[in-house]
CSV table of C-alpha atoms in Angstrom, one decimal:
chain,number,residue,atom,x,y,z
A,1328,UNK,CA,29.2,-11.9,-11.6
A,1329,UNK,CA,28.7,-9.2,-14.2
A,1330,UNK,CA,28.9,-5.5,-13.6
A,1331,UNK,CA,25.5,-3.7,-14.3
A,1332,UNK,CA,25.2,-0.3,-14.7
A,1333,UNK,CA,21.2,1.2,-15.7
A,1334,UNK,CA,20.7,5.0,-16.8
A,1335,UNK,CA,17.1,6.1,-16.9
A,1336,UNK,CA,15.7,9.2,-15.6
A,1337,UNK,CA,14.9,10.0,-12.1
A,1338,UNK,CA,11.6,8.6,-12.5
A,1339,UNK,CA,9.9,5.3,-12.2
A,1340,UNK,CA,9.0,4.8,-15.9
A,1341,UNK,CA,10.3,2.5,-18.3
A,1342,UNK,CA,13.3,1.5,-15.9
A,1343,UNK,CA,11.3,0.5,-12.7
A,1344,UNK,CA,10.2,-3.7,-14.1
A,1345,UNK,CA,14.6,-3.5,-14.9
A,1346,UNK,CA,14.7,-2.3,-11.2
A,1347,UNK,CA,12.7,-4.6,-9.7
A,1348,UNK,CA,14.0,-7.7,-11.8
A,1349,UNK,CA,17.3,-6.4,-10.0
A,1350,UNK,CA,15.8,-6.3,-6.8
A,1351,UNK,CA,14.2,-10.0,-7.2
A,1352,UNK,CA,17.1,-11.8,-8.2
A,1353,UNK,CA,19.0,-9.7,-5.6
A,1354,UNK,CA,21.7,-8.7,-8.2
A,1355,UNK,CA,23.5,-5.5,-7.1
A,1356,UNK,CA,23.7,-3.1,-9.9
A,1357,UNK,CA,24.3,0.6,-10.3
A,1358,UNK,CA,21.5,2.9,-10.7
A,1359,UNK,CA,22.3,6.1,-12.5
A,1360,UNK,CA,19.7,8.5,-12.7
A,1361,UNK,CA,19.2,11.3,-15.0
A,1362,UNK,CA,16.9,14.1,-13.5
A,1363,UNK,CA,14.6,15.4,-17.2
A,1364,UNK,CA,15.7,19.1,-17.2
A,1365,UNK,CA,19.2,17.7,-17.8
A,1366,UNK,CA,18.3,15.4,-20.6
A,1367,UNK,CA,19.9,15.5,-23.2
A,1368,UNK,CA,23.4,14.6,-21.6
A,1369,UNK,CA,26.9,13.2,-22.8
A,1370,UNK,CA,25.1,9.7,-22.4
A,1371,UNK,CA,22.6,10.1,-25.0
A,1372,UNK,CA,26.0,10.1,-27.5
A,1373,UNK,CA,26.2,6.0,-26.1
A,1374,UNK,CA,22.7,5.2,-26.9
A,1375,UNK,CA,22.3,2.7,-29.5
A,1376,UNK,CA,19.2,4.6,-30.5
A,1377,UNK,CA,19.4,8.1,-28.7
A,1378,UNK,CA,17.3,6.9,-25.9
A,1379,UNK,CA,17.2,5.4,-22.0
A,1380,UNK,CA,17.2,3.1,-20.3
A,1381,UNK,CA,20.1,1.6,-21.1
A,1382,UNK,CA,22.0,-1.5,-19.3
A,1383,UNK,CA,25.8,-1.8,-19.5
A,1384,UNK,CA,26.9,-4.9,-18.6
A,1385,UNK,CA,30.6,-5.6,-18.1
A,1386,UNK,CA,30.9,-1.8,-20.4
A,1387,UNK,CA,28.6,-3.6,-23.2
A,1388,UNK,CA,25.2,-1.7,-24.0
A,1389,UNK,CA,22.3,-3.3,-24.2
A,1390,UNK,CA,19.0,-0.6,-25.4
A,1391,UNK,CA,15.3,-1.5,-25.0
A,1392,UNK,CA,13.5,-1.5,-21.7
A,1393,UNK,CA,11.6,-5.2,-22.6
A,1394,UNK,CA,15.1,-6.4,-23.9
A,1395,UNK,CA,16.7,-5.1,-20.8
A,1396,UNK,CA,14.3,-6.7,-18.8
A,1397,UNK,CA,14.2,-10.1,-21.0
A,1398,UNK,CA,18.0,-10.1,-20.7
A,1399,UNK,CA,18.0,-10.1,-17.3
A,1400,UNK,CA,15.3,-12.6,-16.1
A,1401,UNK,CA,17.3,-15.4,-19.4
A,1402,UNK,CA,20.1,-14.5,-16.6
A,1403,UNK,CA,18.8,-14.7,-13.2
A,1404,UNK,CA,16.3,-18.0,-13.7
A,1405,UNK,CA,12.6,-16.0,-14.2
A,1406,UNK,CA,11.5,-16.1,-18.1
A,1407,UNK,CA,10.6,-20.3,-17.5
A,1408,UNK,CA,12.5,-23.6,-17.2
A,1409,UNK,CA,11.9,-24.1,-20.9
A,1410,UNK,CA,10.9,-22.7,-24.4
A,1411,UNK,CA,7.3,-23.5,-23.8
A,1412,UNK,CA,7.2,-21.4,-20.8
A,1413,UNK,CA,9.5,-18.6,-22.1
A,1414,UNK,CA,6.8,-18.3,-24.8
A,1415,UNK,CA,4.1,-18.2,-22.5
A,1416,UNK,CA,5.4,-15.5,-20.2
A,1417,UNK,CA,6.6,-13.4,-23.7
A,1418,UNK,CA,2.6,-13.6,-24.5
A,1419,UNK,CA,1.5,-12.2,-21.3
A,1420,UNK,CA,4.3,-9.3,-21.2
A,1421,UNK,CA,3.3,-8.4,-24.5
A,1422,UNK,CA,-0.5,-7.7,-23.3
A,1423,UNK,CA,0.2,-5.9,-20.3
A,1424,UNK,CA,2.1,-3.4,-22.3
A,1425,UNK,CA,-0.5,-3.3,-25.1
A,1426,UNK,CA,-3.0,-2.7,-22.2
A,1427,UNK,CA,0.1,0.3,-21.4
A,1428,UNK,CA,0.0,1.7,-24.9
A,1429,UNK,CA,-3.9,1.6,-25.1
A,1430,UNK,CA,-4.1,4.4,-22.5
A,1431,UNK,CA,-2.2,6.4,-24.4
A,1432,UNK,CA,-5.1,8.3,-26.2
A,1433,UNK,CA,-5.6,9.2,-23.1
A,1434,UNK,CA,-2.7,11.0,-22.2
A,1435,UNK,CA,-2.9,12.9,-26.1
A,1436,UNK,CA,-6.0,14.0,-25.6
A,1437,UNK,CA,-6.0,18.3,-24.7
A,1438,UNK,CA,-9.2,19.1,-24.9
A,1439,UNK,CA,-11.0,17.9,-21.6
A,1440,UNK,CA,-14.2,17.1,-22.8
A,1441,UNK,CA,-12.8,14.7,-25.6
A,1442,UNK,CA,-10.2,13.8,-22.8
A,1443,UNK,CA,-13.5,12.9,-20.4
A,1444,UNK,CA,-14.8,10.8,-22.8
A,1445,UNK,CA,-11.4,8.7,-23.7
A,1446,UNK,CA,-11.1,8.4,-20.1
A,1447,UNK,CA,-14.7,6.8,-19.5
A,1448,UNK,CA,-14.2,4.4,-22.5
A,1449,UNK,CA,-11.2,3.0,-21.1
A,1450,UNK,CA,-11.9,2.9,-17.6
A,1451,UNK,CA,-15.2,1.0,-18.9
A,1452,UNK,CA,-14.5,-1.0,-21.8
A,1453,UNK,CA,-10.4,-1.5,-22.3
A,1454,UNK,CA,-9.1,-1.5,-19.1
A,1455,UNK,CA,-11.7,-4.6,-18.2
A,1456,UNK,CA,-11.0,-6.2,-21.4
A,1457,UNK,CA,-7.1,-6.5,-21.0
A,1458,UNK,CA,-7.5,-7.7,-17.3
A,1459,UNK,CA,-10.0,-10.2,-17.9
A,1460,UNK,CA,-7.8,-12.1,-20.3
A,1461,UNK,CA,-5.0,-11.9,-17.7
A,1462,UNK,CA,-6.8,-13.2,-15.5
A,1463,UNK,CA,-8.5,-16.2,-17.0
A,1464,UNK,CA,-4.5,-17.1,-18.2
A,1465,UNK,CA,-4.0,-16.4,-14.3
A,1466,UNK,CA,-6.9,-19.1,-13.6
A,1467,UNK,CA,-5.7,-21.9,-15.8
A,1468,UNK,CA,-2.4,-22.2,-14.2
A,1469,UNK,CA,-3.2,-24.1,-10.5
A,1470,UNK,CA,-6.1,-22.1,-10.2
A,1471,UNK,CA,-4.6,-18.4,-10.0
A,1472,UNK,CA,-3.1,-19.5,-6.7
A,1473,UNK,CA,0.7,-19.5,-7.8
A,1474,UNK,CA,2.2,-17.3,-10.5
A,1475,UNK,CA,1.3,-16.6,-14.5
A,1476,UNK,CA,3.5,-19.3,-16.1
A,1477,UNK,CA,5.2,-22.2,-14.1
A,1478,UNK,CA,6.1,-22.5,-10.2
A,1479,UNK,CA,8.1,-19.7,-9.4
A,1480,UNK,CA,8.3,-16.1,-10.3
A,1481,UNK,CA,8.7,-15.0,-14.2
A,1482,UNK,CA,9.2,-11.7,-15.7
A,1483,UNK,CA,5.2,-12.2,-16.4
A,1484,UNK,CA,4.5,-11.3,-12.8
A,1485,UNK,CA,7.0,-8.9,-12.1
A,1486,UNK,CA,5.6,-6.9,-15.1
A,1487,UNK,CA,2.1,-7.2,-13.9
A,1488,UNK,CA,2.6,-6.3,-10.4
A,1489,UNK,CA,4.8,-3.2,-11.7
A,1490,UNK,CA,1.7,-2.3,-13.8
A,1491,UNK,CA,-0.4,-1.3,-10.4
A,1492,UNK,CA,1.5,1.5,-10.4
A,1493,UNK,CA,0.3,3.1,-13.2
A,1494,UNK,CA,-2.7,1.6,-14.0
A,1495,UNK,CA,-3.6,2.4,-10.2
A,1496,UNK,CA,-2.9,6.2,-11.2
A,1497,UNK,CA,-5.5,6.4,-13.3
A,1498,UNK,CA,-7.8,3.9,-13.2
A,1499,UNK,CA,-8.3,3.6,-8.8
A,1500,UNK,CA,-11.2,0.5,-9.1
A,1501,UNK,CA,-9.0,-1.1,-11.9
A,1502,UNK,CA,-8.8,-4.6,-10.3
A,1503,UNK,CA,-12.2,-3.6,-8.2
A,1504,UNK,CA,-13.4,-6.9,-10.4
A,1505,UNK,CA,-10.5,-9.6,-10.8
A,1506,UNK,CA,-9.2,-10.1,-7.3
A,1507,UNK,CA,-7.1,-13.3,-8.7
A,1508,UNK,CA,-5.2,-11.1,-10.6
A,1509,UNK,CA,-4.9,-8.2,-7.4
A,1510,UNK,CA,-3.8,-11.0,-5.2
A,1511,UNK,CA,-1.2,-12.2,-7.7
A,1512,UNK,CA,0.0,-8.2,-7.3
A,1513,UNK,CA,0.2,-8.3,-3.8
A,1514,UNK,CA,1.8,-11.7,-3.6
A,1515,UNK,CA,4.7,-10.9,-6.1
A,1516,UNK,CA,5.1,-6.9,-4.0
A,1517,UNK,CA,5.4,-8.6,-1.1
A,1518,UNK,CA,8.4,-11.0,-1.8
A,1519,UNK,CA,10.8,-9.6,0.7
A,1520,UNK,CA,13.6,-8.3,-1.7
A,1521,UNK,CA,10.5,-6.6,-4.0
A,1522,UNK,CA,8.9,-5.5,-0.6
A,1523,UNK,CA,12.4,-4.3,0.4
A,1524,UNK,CA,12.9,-2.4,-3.0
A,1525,UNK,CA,9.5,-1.0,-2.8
A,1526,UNK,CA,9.4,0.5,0.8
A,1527,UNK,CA,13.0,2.1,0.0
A,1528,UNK,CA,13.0,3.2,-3.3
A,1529,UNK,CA,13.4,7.0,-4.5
A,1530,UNK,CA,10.1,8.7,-4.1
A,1531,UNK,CA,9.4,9.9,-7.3
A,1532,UNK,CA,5.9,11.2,-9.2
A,1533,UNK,CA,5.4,8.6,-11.4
């Protein structure tokens, strides 16, 4: 088996769908974390692109959190059987991180009027936009009862069920109206090696 080494901050982040890919296929790896105030360090001089996370696998780098994570689930069976589902669970990555940078406003926003009214619009209009869509996807495969794409677990679900996190943070009554998709999250967080991750992870803020 390969040797894995991740460097991210001491944070969740961009690094935590790498972590818990790791977790799922139950793939030992080395997680080295960078606390902020240090940043940047002798490893930035490594970075393809001057940035983390970065996975180095057998001393190779590879840069890009969603090509990290891509890499890994090709490598550990969860991005499909075939190229029809690989496709399919691409798609759905891609929204939940569009639904990601659509917050972002949101966190740009200093004045806390204007940063009121970004937050409202979101909350009422983007948020329940994005997760309707995932959800009807959700529906059409066996009824929502099973995963996003397939039989078994894809990078699809991991991502979504990473996304409670921070969608959580800010947006408490997020999945308040699509309870297929909130019991998809709860399904894929309590796989016992995600559960196991979870419960034991480093405690950080965010």
């Amino acid at each position: 088996m390969p040797s894995y080494k991740l460097t991210y901050f001491n944070i969740r982040g961009y690094a935590e769908p790498i972590r818990i890919i790791f977790a799922a296929a139950g793939v030992p790896y080395e997680d080295v974390r960078i606390e902020l105030k240090d940043w940047p360090t002798e490893v930035k001089q490594i970075c393809p692109f001057g940035q983390i996370p970065i996975l180095e696998v057998d001393g190779r780098i590879i840069a890009q959190s969603k090509v990290i994570s891509r890499f890994l689930c090709k490598e550990h069976g969860m991005l499909g059987k075939d190229s029809w589902e690989e496709v399919h669970v691409d798609m759905i990555v891609e929204q939940i991180y569009d639904l990601g940078n659509a917050l972002r406003p949101l966190f740009m926003e200093q004045d806390p009027q204007k940063k009121e009214e970004i937050s409202k619009k979101i909350q009422d209009e983007t948020v329940p936009k994005y997760l309707g869509y995932l959800e009807d996807i959700l529906k059409k495969n066996g009824g929502g009862e099973g995963y996003f794409v397939g039989d078994s677990l894809t990078w699809a679900d991991i991502t979504m069920a990473n996304a409670l996190d921070w969608l959580n943070g800010f947006f408490p009554a997020a999945f308040d109206n699509f309870p297929v998709l909130f019991s998809l999250i709860q399904r894929v967080r309590g796989l016992p090696r995600i559960a196991e991750w979870l419960a034991n992870r480093p405690q950080t803020p965010y």
